[in-house]
Amino acid sequence: RQNIWENKILITSRFGSLLLVGIGSSTKSRPTSTPGTNSGNHNKMAPLSLSKFAVASLVVCSFAQLGVDGLLTNPIGVNTAKEGGAPRAFISRDIKTPDPVPEAGQELALDLMKTGRMYRYNVPNAESSIVSQCEKDIADYTGHKYCVALNSCGSAIMLMMKTTGLKPGGLVLSNAFTFGAVPSAIEHAGGKAVYVESDYNHVMDVDDLEKKLTMYPEATHVLVSHMRGKVGDMDAIADACKRHDVVLLEDCAHSLGVEWQGKHTGHMGGVSAVSSQSYKMINSGEGGFLLTDDPDIAAQTAVYAGAYEALAGKHMTVPGPEAFKDYPTTIPNYSLRMSGLAAAVIKPQILTLDERAEKYNKRYKKLTAEIEMRVGDHLSIPVNTPGVTRPVHDSLQFNLGRHFTEEMIQDFLDECSSHGLPVELFGHKTNARNFVNWGFAPAEDPLPLTAEMLTHACDVRMPLMWDDEDFDTMCDVICESLEAVISKTK
């Protein structure tokens, strides 16, 4: 340590930026080697005396080099690609960019961590619980009487069935087009999924629902999934459920903010679930809420989630003690509670839901109008069901024309990808939204309508943090990629 070299380390980032970190310096003599001698020292660097700042800098730079894609929300990319001399649009932003947590949420989470009281029940009363406050805000927003916060929307969907009388092996009719978490929740609850066709508007086909309810008179539940915020004919669905005496449940994971006939989605059935997973309208990484106006369902849910002994008293949006009966000793505790940290980052996001929905819808309207004008002969965009009084379009879906072959569809996906825009095909053999991939709950009836729709249905996220002009570029990439594919067939 007596002889220290003057060292400068150049760390080159993935994108060409240079960071110069000074490690130390000394005017004392440096180790030298005499030419022609073999001192054994000429290939060795003298020990370095590193300051805490230098060490921290090296650690940060190492992470930047190794994990930059996970740290940057808008990695740098080229602006155009030249093909045949003609410039092509190119997306240079990360399609996976989630909504950030507002500063207020960051501060709430930090304050909570300072106290260490992240467990929802480590509070003197319900009013001082950030989770209970969050439950009340969600219930007020959706117009429900009761709300229980959970660790995921999948848990909420599972408990919707458990608390409404689903028996082991009971049949649950659900959309053939949804995310794999929905049939997983049915399996988790001990039920057996029976799939109902989905149409080219990506919603449950009412005619097939009627057919399946007749085919399976022993079915006890219908679980409607509002996939990508698209709502089917809920009046007709509710009527069919009533006539066949089955319980109607709503998976509103994708429809927070969406209204049916002037009311928030989730009121047509007896119970509903919303999500706070990263790519939803509220973002806590993982999380969910069960919503209902039924006191018995709410009481059961709180106990299943982990309100043992008298802990239900630390909730603001569950019924009084009389509704809990003997549930704390007869219902198992699955420990599905939401943590205080998740609730802290969610709470301020609820205040901006309407503002963000308006921004999404404005961008979606412009984007879809332009796409339809330019390439409307080669695709169709799902339309909202009459009765949807407020949509929330936080992503874009479209169906490629039926004249597109499998090879043309793959060519289109490759064209988009090579120009910076990952477009997902719902019917891809690896997509978790394709029912053929649900080996744990396979379809036993043919689903030709859904199968054909999925082979042509495309999905693109619309990150809120992008700028308006980025969606002009998105439109260009989609349209130019379609035109490139079509030109090859002429």
Short mmCIF file of C-alpha atoms in Angstrom, two decimals:
data_model
loop_
_atom_site.label_atom_id
_atom_site.label_comp_id
_atom_site.label_asym_id
_atom_site.label_seq_id
_atom_site.Cartn_x
_atom_site.Cartn_y
_atom_site.Cartn_z
CA ARG A 1 0.00 0.00 0.00
CA GLN A 2 3.01 2.32 0.20
CA ASN A 3 3.48 2.50 -3.53
CA ILE A 4 0.26 3.33 -5.30
CA TRP A 5 -0.12 3.85 -8.99
CA GLU A 6 -2.05 6.72 -10.37
CA ASN A 7 -4.93 4.74 -11.85
CA LYS A 8 -7.74 5.77 -14.11
CA ILE A 9 -10.29 3.22 -15.17
CA LEU A 10 -12.28 3.72 -18.34
CA ILE A 11 -15.58 1.93 -18.26
CA THR A 12 -17.34 1.81 -21.59
CA SER A 13 -21.12 1.43 -21.47
CA ARG A 14 -23.12 -0.61 -23.93
CA PHE A 15 -24.13 2.55 -25.72
CA GLY A 16 -20.74 4.13 -26.13
CA SER A 17 -20.73 6.49 -23.16
CA LEU A 18 -17.44 6.73 -21.24
CA LEU A 19 -17.22 7.10 -17.51
CA LEU A 20 -13.84 8.12 -16.09
CA VAL A 21 -13.37 7.10 -12.49
CA GLY A 22 -10.30 8.31 -10.63
CA ILE A 23 -9.17 5.71 -8.16
CA GLY A 24 -6.11 7.13 -6.53
CA SER A 25 -2.83 8.87 -7.10
CA SER A 26 0.58 9.17 -5.56
CA THR A 27 3.80 10.96 -6.39
CA LYS A 28 5.76 8.14 -4.75
CA SER A 29 7.82 5.75 -6.83
CA ARG A 30 6.04 3.25 -9.01
CA PRO A 31 7.03 -0.39 -9.43
CA THR A 32 9.16 -0.85 -12.50
CA SER A 33 10.71 -3.74 -14.29
CA THR A 34 14.09 -3.77 -15.95
CA PRO A 35 14.06 -4.94 -19.55
CA GLY A 36 15.60 -8.35 -19.88
CA THR A 37 15.09 -9.27 -16.24
CA ASN A 38 12.52 -11.62 -14.74
CA SER A 39 11.60 -10.00 -11.51
CA GLY A 40 8.14 -11.62 -11.42
CA ASN A 41 6.57 -8.23 -10.81
CA HIS A 42 6.28 -6.74 -14.27
CA ASN A 43 2.84 -8.27 -14.94
CA LYS A 44 1.38 -7.29 -11.59
CA MET A 45 -0.46 -4.11 -10.63
CA ALA A 46 0.31 -2.61 -7.29
CA PRO A 47 -2.44 -2.89 -4.63
CA LEU A 48 -5.02 -0.13 -4.95
CA SER A 49 -6.35 2.03 -2.16
CA LEU A 50 -10.01 2.57 -3.11
CA SER A 51 -12.22 5.21 -1.61
CA LYS A 52 -15.79 4.29 -0.75
CA PHE A 53 -16.92 6.55 -3.56
CA ALA A 54 -14.72 4.79 -6.08
CA VAL A 55 -15.94 1.36 -5.01
CA ALA A 56 -19.54 2.50 -5.24
CA SER A 57 -18.88 3.96 -8.66
CA LEU A 58 -17.42 0.69 -9.88
CA VAL A 59 -20.37 -1.28 -8.54
CA VAL A 60 -22.86 1.06 -10.21
CA CYS A 61 -20.98 0.89 -13.49
CA SER A 62 -20.85 -2.89 -13.32
CA PHE A 63 -24.59 -3.08 -12.88
CA ALA A 64 -25.10 -0.57 -15.67
CA GLN A 65 -23.04 -2.76 -17.98
CA LEU A 66 -24.59 -6.09 -16.99
CA GLY A 67 -28.20 -5.10 -16.47
CA VAL A 68 -28.78 -1.95 -18.43
CA ASP A 69 -31.85 -3.31 -20.17
CA GLY A 70 -33.52 -3.83 -16.83
CA LEU A 71 -32.59 -0.38 -15.58
CA LEU A 72 -33.35 1.80 -18.58
CA THR A 73 -36.94 2.43 -19.56
CA ASN A 74 -35.99 4.13 -22.81
CA PRO A 75 -32.84 2.54 -24.23
CA ILE A 76 -31.28 4.34 -27.15
CA GLY A 77 -31.84 2.99 -30.66
CA VAL A 78 -31.36 4.12 -34.23
CA ASN A 79 -34.03 6.28 -35.77
CA THR A 80 -34.43 4.84 -39.25
CA ALA A 81 -33.64 1.75 -41.25
CA LYS A 82 -32.84 1.95 -44.94
CA GLU A 83 -34.35 -0.64 -47.20
CA GLY A 84 -34.15 -0.28 -50.94
CA GLY A 85 -33.17 3.34 -50.45
CA ALA A 86 -36.41 4.22 -48.66
CA PRO A 87 -36.35 5.23 -45.00
CA ARG A 88 -38.43 3.11 -42.62
CA ALA A 89 -39.81 4.16 -39.25
CA PHE A 90 -38.08 2.64 -36.24
CA ILE A 91 -39.18 2.49 -32.59
CA SER A 92 -36.36 3.44 -30.23
CA ARG A 93 -38.21 3.10 -26.92
CA ASP A 94 -38.90 0.19 -24.59
CA ILE A 95 -42.38 -1.28 -25.15
CA LYS A 96 -42.25 -2.79 -21.66
CA THR A 97 -42.01 0.60 -19.95
CA PRO A 98 -44.40 0.43 -16.95
CA ASP A 99 -46.08 3.37 -15.27
CA PRO A 100 -43.73 4.76 -12.60
CA VAL A 101 -44.75 5.05 -8.97
CA PRO A 102 -45.64 8.68 -8.16
CA GLU A 103 -43.35 10.49 -5.75
CA ALA A 104 -46.10 10.44 -3.15
CA GLY A 105 -46.15 6.65 -3.32
CA GLN A 106 -42.38 6.47 -3.03
CA GLU A 107 -42.50 8.68 0.04
CA LEU A 108 -45.30 6.64 1.64
CA ALA A 109 -43.34 3.43 1.05
CA LEU A 110 -40.16 4.94 2.47
CA ASP A 111 -41.95 6.24 5.54
CA LEU A 112 -43.46 2.80 6.05
CA MET A 113 -40.08 1.11 5.77
CA LYS A 114 -38.69 3.49 8.37
CA THR A 115 -41.27 2.23 10.85
CA GLY A 116 -40.87 -1.41 9.83
CA ARG A 117 -44.68 -1.85 9.96
CA MET A 118 -45.12 -3.39 6.53
CA TYR A 119 -47.44 -6.13 7.82
CA ARG A 120 -50.96 -4.81 7.34
CA TYR A 121 -52.13 -5.66 10.86
CA ASN A 122 -49.15 -4.16 12.72
CA VAL A 123 -51.17 -1.01 13.38
CA PRO A 124 -53.27 0.18 16.32
CA ASN A 125 -56.50 0.48 14.32
CA ALA A 126 -58.02 0.20 10.84
CA GLU A 127 -57.81 3.92 10.11
CA SER A 128 -54.01 3.95 10.52
CA SER A 129 -53.47 1.00 8.13
CA ILE A 130 -52.25 2.02 4.67
CA VAL A 131 -53.76 -1.21 3.28
CA SER A 132 -57.17 -0.42 4.78
CA GLN A 133 -56.97 3.12 3.41
CA CYS A 134 -56.13 1.74 -0.03
CA GLU A 135 -59.05 -0.72 0.14
CA LYS A 136 -61.41 2.14 0.91
CA ASP A 137 -60.10 4.22 -1.99
CA ILE A 138 -60.53 1.34 -4.44
CA ALA A 139 -64.05 0.58 -3.16
CA ASP A 140 -65.00 4.25 -3.44
CA TYR A 141 -63.65 4.40 -6.99
CA THR A 142 -65.48 1.30 -8.24
CA GLY A 143 -68.64 1.90 -6.18
CA HIS A 144 -68.48 -1.32 -4.17
CA LYS A 145 -69.35 -1.64 -0.50
CA TYR A 146 -66.65 -4.13 0.48
CA CYS A 147 -63.05 -4.58 -0.62
CA VAL A 148 -60.26 -6.93 0.48
CA ALA A 149 -56.69 -6.34 -0.73
CA LEU A 150 -54.73 -9.44 -1.72
CA ASN A 151 -51.29 -10.45 -2.92
CA SER A 152 -52.47 -10.95 -6.52
CA CYS A 153 -55.50 -10.77 -8.75
CA GLY A 154 -55.13 -14.52 -9.28
CA SER A 155 -55.78 -14.97 -5.56
CA ALA A 156 -58.82 -12.71 -5.81
CA ILE A 157 -60.25 -14.73 -8.73
CA MET A 158 -59.67 -17.97 -6.86
CA LEU A 159 -61.41 -16.62 -3.76
CA MET A 160 -64.35 -15.35 -5.83
CA MET A 161 -65.14 -18.98 -6.53
CA LYS A 162 -64.31 -20.32 -3.06
CA THR A 163 -66.58 -17.79 -1.37
CA THR A 164 -69.54 -18.36 -3.73
CA GLY A 165 -69.93 -22.06 -3.17
CA LEU A 166 -67.80 -23.74 -5.81
CA LYS A 167 -67.49 -27.41 -4.93
CA PRO A 168 -64.50 -29.65 -5.77
CA GLY A 169 -64.82 -30.55 -9.42
CA GLY A 170 -67.55 -27.96 -10.00
CA LEU A 171 -67.85 -26.64 -13.55
CA VAL A 172 -66.93 -23.03 -14.26
CA LEU A 173 -67.68 -21.57 -17.71
CA SER A 174 -65.13 -18.98 -18.79
CA ASN A 175 -63.75 -17.21 -21.86
CA ALA A 176 -61.66 -19.32 -24.21
CA PHE A 177 -59.65 -16.13 -24.80
CA THR A 178 -58.11 -14.90 -21.59
CA PHE A 179 -54.79 -15.08 -19.73
CA GLY A 180 -53.62 -18.42 -18.37
CA ALA A 181 -53.98 -17.13 -14.82
CA VAL A 182 -57.77 -17.40 -15.13
CA PRO A 183 -58.01 -21.17 -15.76
CA SER A 184 -55.19 -21.50 -13.22
CA ALA A 185 -57.39 -19.80 -10.62
CA ILE A 186 -60.25 -22.14 -11.50
CA GLU A 187 -57.95 -25.11 -10.96
CA HIS A 188 -56.64 -23.52 -7.74
CA ALA A 189 -60.20 -23.20 -6.43
CA GLY A 190 -60.81 -26.89 -7.15
CA GLY A 191 -63.05 -26.32 -10.15
CA LYS A 192 -63.02 -27.54 -13.74
CA ALA A 193 -62.97 -25.05 -16.59
CA VAL A 194 -65.38 -25.25 -19.53
CA TYR A 195 -64.51 -22.75 -22.24
CA VAL A 196 -66.90 -20.44 -24.08
CA GLU A 197 -66.01 -19.13 -27.53
CA SER A 198 -64.63 -15.61 -27.94
CA ASP A 199 -65.40 -13.57 -31.06
CA TYR A 200 -63.42 -11.19 -33.26
CA ASN A 201 -64.15 -8.35 -30.82
CA HIS A 202 -62.23 -10.44 -28.27
CA VAL A 203 -65.20 -10.88 -25.93
CA MET A 204 -67.34 -13.83 -24.82
CA ASP A 205 -69.72 -15.07 -27.50
CA VAL A 206 -73.22 -14.92 -25.97
CA ASP A 207 -74.68 -17.55 -28.31
CA ASP A 208 -71.99 -20.05 -27.34
CA LEU A 209 -72.52 -19.22 -23.66
CA GLU A 210 -76.17 -20.14 -24.02
CA LYS A 211 -75.15 -23.33 -25.83
CA LYS A 212 -72.64 -24.32 -23.14
CA LEU A 213 -75.04 -23.57 -20.28
CA THR A 214 -77.50 -25.95 -21.95
CA MET A 215 -74.82 -28.57 -22.60
CA TYR A 216 -73.58 -28.41 -19.01
CA PRO A 217 -76.64 -27.98 -16.76
CA GLU A 218 -74.52 -28.97 -13.76
CA ALA A 219 -72.33 -25.84 -14.16
CA THR A 220 -72.53 -23.55 -11.14
CA HIS A 221 -70.44 -20.52 -12.17
CA VAL A 222 -69.74 -18.28 -15.14
CA LEU A 223 -66.48 -16.35 -14.89
CA VAL A 224 -66.33 -13.54 -17.46
CA SER A 225 -62.88 -12.14 -18.17
CA HIS A 226 -62.78 -8.59 -19.55
CA MET A 227 -59.60 -9.35 -21.46
CA ARG A 228 -57.61 -6.26 -22.44
CA GLY A 229 -60.45 -4.15 -21.04
CA LYS A 230 -62.94 -5.39 -23.64
CA VAL A 231 -66.38 -6.02 -22.19
CA GLY A 232 -68.94 -8.38 -23.72
CA ASP A 233 -72.71 -7.95 -23.68
CA MET A 234 -73.05 -8.04 -19.90
CA ASP A 235 -76.83 -7.59 -19.95
CA ALA A 236 -77.24 -10.71 -22.09
CA ILE A 237 -74.64 -12.63 -20.09
CA ALA A 238 -76.30 -11.73 -16.79
CA ASP A 239 -79.69 -12.71 -18.18
CA ALA A 240 -78.38 -16.11 -19.30
CA CYS A 241 -76.81 -16.72 -15.88
CA LYS A 242 -80.05 -15.82 -14.14
CA ARG A 243 -82.14 -18.13 -16.35
CA HIS A 244 -79.74 -21.03 -15.81
CA ASP A 245 -79.30 -20.29 -12.09
CA VAL A 246 -75.52 -19.94 -12.11
CA VAL A 247 -73.28 -17.49 -10.25
CA LEU A 248 -71.84 -14.70 -12.39
CA LEU A 249 -68.30 -13.53 -11.55
CA GLU A 250 -66.29 -10.76 -13.24
CA ASP A 251 -62.54 -10.76 -13.79
CA CYS A 252 -61.83 -7.02 -14.05
CA ALA A 253 -58.04 -7.33 -13.99
CA HIS A 254 -57.88 -5.41 -17.28
CA SER A 255 -60.95 -3.21 -16.86
CA LEU A 256 -60.18 -0.88 -13.97
CA GLY A 257 -61.78 2.42 -15.03
CA VAL A 258 -64.05 0.81 -17.64
CA GLU A 259 -67.78 1.50 -17.24
CA TRP A 260 -70.80 -0.54 -18.33
CA GLN A 261 -74.08 1.35 -18.57
CA GLY A 262 -72.62 4.18 -16.48
CA LYS A 263 -71.32 1.99 -13.64
CA HIS A 264 -67.86 0.64 -13.09
CA THR A 265 -67.37 -2.91 -14.37
CA GLY A 266 -67.79 -5.56 -11.70
CA HIS A 267 -71.39 -4.91 -10.64
CA MET A 268 -73.25 -7.29 -12.94
CA GLY A 269 -72.16 -10.31 -10.93
CA GLY A 270 -72.02 -10.84 -7.21
CA VAL A 271 -68.27 -10.31 -6.94
CA SER A 272 -65.35 -9.06 -9.02
CA ALA A 273 -61.57 -8.78 -8.96
CA VAL A 274 -59.12 -6.08 -10.09
CA SER A 275 -55.35 -6.19 -10.48
CA SER A 276 -52.35 -4.05 -9.60
CA GLN A 277 -49.80 -6.12 -11.51
CA SER A 278 -47.19 -4.01 -13.30
CA TYR A 279 -48.90 -3.74 -16.69
CA LYS A 280 -52.31 -2.79 -15.32
CA MET A 281 -53.84 0.63 -14.58
CA ILE A 282 -52.36 0.60 -11.08
CA ASN A 283 -48.87 -0.77 -10.56
CA SER A 284 -47.49 -2.40 -7.43
CA GLY A 285 -45.62 -5.16 -9.23
CA GLU A 286 -48.13 -7.71 -7.94
CA GLY A 287 -51.43 -7.29 -6.13
CA GLY A 288 -55.20 -7.53 -6.43
CA PHE A 289 -58.52 -6.63 -4.83
CA LEU A 290 -61.73 -8.59 -4.35
CA LEU A 291 -64.81 -6.35 -4.56
CA THR A 292 -68.39 -7.15 -3.59
CA ASP A 293 -71.57 -5.81 -2.02
CA ASP A 294 -72.22 -9.15 -0.30
CA PRO A 295 -71.23 -9.15 3.40
CA ASP A 296 -70.82 -12.92 3.59
CA ILE A 297 -68.43 -13.03 0.62
CA ALA A 298 -66.43 -10.16 2.10
CA ALA A 299 -66.17 -11.80 5.52
CA GLN A 300 -65.05 -15.13 4.06
CA THR A 301 -62.48 -13.42 1.85
CA ALA A 302 -60.92 -11.52 4.74
CA VAL A 303 -60.50 -14.75 6.72
CA TYR A 304 -59.16 -16.74 3.77
CA ALA A 305 -56.68 -13.91 3.18
CA GLY A 306 -55.40 -14.05 6.74
CA ALA A 307 -57.62 -12.05 9.10
CA TYR A 308 -57.38 -14.59 11.92
CA GLU A 309 -58.69 -14.17 15.47
CA ALA A 310 -60.10 -10.60 15.67
CA LEU A 311 -57.93 -8.98 12.98
CA ALA A 312 -60.95 -8.19 10.80
CA GLY A 313 -61.44 -5.24 13.13
CA LYS A 314 -58.44 -3.61 11.44
CA HIS A 315 -60.31 -3.40 8.11
CA MET A 316 -62.50 -0.48 7.06
CA THR A 317 -64.23 -2.17 4.11
CA VAL A 318 -65.51 -5.45 5.57
CA PRO A 319 -68.79 -6.02 7.43
CA GLY A 320 -69.19 -6.04 11.20
CA PRO A 321 -68.32 -8.93 13.55
CA GLU A 322 -71.74 -10.58 13.14
CA ALA A 323 -70.97 -11.39 9.47
CA PHE A 324 -67.87 -13.39 10.40
CA LYS A 325 -69.81 -16.08 12.29
CA ASP A 326 -67.39 -18.93 13.08
CA TYR A 327 -65.27 -18.33 9.97
CA PRO A 328 -61.98 -17.62 11.82
CA THR A 329 -62.01 -21.19 13.14
CA THR A 330 -63.66 -23.02 10.22
CA ILE A 331 -62.04 -21.34 7.18
CA PRO A 332 -58.34 -21.91 6.47
CA ASN A 333 -55.91 -18.99 6.50
CA TYR A 334 -54.20 -18.96 3.08
CA SER A 335 -52.02 -15.93 3.95
CA LEU A 336 -52.89 -13.96 0.82
CA ARG A 337 -52.74 -10.49 2.38
CA MET A 338 -51.48 -7.45 0.53
CA SER A 339 -48.41 -5.91 2.16
CA GLY A 340 -48.26 -2.33 3.30
CA LEU A 341 -45.56 -1.55 0.73
CA ALA A 342 -47.82 -2.54 -2.17
CA ALA A 343 -50.68 -0.46 -0.79
CA ALA A 344 -48.40 2.53 -0.27
CA VAL A 345 -47.38 2.68 -3.93
CA ILE A 346 -50.95 2.03 -5.13
CA LYS A 347 -52.78 4.65 -3.06
CA PRO A 348 -51.67 7.82 -4.91
CA GLN A 349 -52.16 6.13 -8.30
CA ILE A 350 -55.89 5.81 -7.67
CA LEU A 351 -56.19 9.59 -7.70
CA THR A 352 -54.90 9.78 -11.30
CA LEU A 353 -56.90 6.89 -12.82
CA ASP A 354 -59.39 9.07 -14.68
CA GLU A 355 -56.71 11.43 -15.97
CA ARG A 356 -54.63 8.52 -17.28
CA ALA A 357 -57.66 6.81 -18.82
CA GLU A 358 -58.45 9.98 -20.75
CA LYS A 359 -54.88 10.18 -22.04
CA TYR A 360 -54.89 6.52 -23.12
CA ASN A 361 -58.22 6.91 -24.92
CA LYS A 362 -57.15 10.06 -26.76
CA ARG A 363 -54.00 8.38 -28.05
CA TYR A 364 -55.88 5.20 -28.96
CA LYS A 365 -58.50 7.08 -30.94
CA LYS A 366 -55.88 8.87 -33.02
CA LEU A 367 -53.75 5.76 -33.52
CA THR A 368 -56.59 3.48 -34.61
CA ALA A 369 -58.09 6.08 -36.93
CA GLU A 370 -54.79 6.49 -38.73
CA ILE A 371 -54.18 2.73 -38.97
CA GLU A 372 -57.66 2.10 -40.35
CA MET A 373 -57.27 4.88 -42.90
CA ARG A 374 -53.93 3.58 -44.17
CA VAL A 375 -54.25 -0.21 -43.99
CA GLY A 376 -57.87 -0.86 -43.07
CA ASP A 377 -58.24 -3.29 -45.98
CA HIS A 378 -55.79 -5.65 -44.29
CA LEU A 379 -56.93 -5.65 -40.68
CA SER A 380 -59.86 -5.02 -38.35
CA ILE A 381 -59.88 -3.39 -34.95
CA PRO A 382 -62.25 -4.77 -32.28
CA VAL A 383 -65.20 -2.50 -31.55
CA ASN A 384 -66.66 -1.74 -28.14
CA THR A 385 -69.87 -3.52 -27.21
CA PRO A 386 -72.88 -1.18 -27.08
CA GLY A 387 -73.32 -0.59 -23.37
CA VAL A 388 -69.68 0.28 -22.70
CA THR A 389 -70.06 3.90 -21.65
CA ARG A 390 -66.38 4.43 -20.92
CA PRO A 391 -63.58 2.29 -22.29
CA VAL A 392 -59.96 2.40 -21.18
CA HIS A 393 -57.68 1.60 -24.10
CA ASP A 394 -54.24 1.11 -22.56
CA SER A 395 -53.18 -1.27 -25.34
CA LEU A 396 -53.89 -1.91 -29.02
CA GLN A 397 -55.34 -5.07 -30.51
CA PHE A 398 -56.13 -5.79 -34.15
CA ASN A 399 -57.01 -8.79 -36.30
CA LEU A 400 -55.02 -9.30 -39.46
CA GLY A 401 -57.18 -10.00 -42.51
CA ARG A 402 -58.15 -13.58 -43.22
CA HIS A 403 -56.20 -13.39 -46.47
CA PHE A 404 -53.03 -13.39 -44.36
CA THR A 405 -51.42 -16.82 -44.41
CA GLU A 406 -49.37 -18.18 -41.53
CA GLU A 407 -46.19 -17.25 -43.39
CA MET A 408 -47.44 -13.71 -44.05
CA ILE A 409 -48.36 -13.26 -40.39
CA GLN A 410 -44.91 -14.35 -39.26
CA ASP A 411 -43.36 -12.07 -41.87
CA PHE A 412 -45.39 -9.15 -40.48
CA LEU A 413 -44.30 -9.92 -36.91
CA ASP A 414 -40.67 -10.11 -38.06
CA GLU A 415 -40.95 -6.82 -39.95
CA CYS A 416 -42.31 -5.07 -36.86
CA SER A 417 -39.70 -6.61 -34.59
CA SER A 418 -36.82 -5.65 -36.88
CA HIS A 419 -38.07 -2.07 -36.70
CA GLY A 420 -38.16 -1.92 -32.93
CA LEU A 421 -41.80 -2.83 -32.26
CA PRO A 422 -42.52 -6.19 -30.61
CA VAL A 423 -46.01 -7.24 -31.73
CA GLU A 424 -47.42 -10.31 -30.01
CA LEU A 425 -49.66 -12.84 -31.71
CA PHE A 426 -52.26 -14.16 -29.27
CA GLY A 427 -52.34 -17.46 -31.14
CA HIS A 428 -48.60 -18.09 -31.01
CA LYS A 429 -47.66 -21.55 -29.81
CA THR A 430 -45.92 -20.08 -26.74
CA ASN A 431 -48.44 -17.35 -25.84
CA ALA A 432 -50.02 -17.85 -22.40
CA ARG A 433 -53.27 -16.39 -23.77
CA ASN A 434 -53.66 -19.23 -26.26
CA PHE A 435 -55.91 -21.91 -24.78
CA VAL A 436 -53.92 -24.71 -26.46
CA ASN A 437 -51.13 -23.95 -23.98
CA TRP A 438 -53.27 -24.64 -20.91
CA GLY A 439 -52.26 -28.26 -20.47
CA PHE A 440 -53.25 -28.11 -16.81
CA ALA A 441 -56.86 -27.32 -17.81
CA PRO A 442 -57.32 -28.43 -21.43
CA ALA A 443 -60.36 -27.65 -23.55
CA GLU A 444 -62.54 -30.69 -24.13
CA ASP A 445 -64.87 -29.10 -26.68
CA PRO A 446 -63.88 -27.72 -30.10
CA LEU A 447 -63.38 -23.93 -30.14
CA PRO A 448 -63.12 -23.12 -33.85
CA LEU A 449 -64.16 -19.44 -33.60
CA THR A 450 -61.63 -18.66 -30.88
CA ALA A 451 -58.89 -20.71 -32.53
CA GLU A 452 -59.25 -18.87 -35.84
CA MET A 453 -59.47 -15.47 -34.17
CA LEU A 454 -56.30 -16.11 -32.16
CA THR A 455 -54.26 -17.03 -35.22
CA HIS A 456 -54.79 -13.50 -36.60
CA ALA A 457 -55.11 -11.41 -33.39
CA CYS A 458 -52.22 -9.08 -32.58
CA ASP A 459 -51.42 -7.23 -29.36
CA VAL A 460 -49.31 -4.10 -28.78
CA ARG A 461 -48.79 -2.25 -25.53
CA MET A 462 -49.25 1.55 -25.38
CA PRO A 463 -46.89 2.72 -22.60
CA LEU A 464 -48.21 5.79 -20.86
CA MET A 465 -44.71 7.22 -20.43
CA TRP A 466 -44.12 7.43 -24.16
CA ASP A 467 -44.57 10.76 -25.90
CA ASP A 468 -47.43 11.43 -28.30
CA GLU A 469 -45.10 11.39 -31.31
CA ASP A 470 -43.93 7.88 -30.37
CA PHE A 471 -47.39 6.61 -31.27
CA ASP A 472 -47.10 8.25 -34.68
CA THR A 473 -43.96 6.18 -35.13
CA MET A 474 -45.79 3.08 -33.86
CA CYS A 475 -48.46 3.67 -36.49
CA ASP A 476 -45.80 4.01 -39.18
CA VAL A 477 -44.05 0.79 -38.18
CA ILE A 478 -47.32 -1.19 -38.20
CA CYS A 479 -48.51 0.23 -41.52
CA GLU A 480 -45.14 0.04 -43.26
CA SER A 481 -44.64 -3.54 -42.06
CA LEU A 482 -48.03 -4.54 -43.41
CA GLU A 483 -47.32 -2.82 -46.72
CA ALA A 484 -43.94 -4.58 -46.95
CA VAL A 485 -45.59 -7.98 -46.49
CA ILE A 486 -48.35 -7.24 -49.01
CA SER A 487 -45.84 -6.00 -51.59
CA LYS A 488 -44.05 -9.37 -51.49
CA THR A 489 -47.24 -11.15 -52.56
CA LYS A 490 -47.83 -9.01 -55.65
#
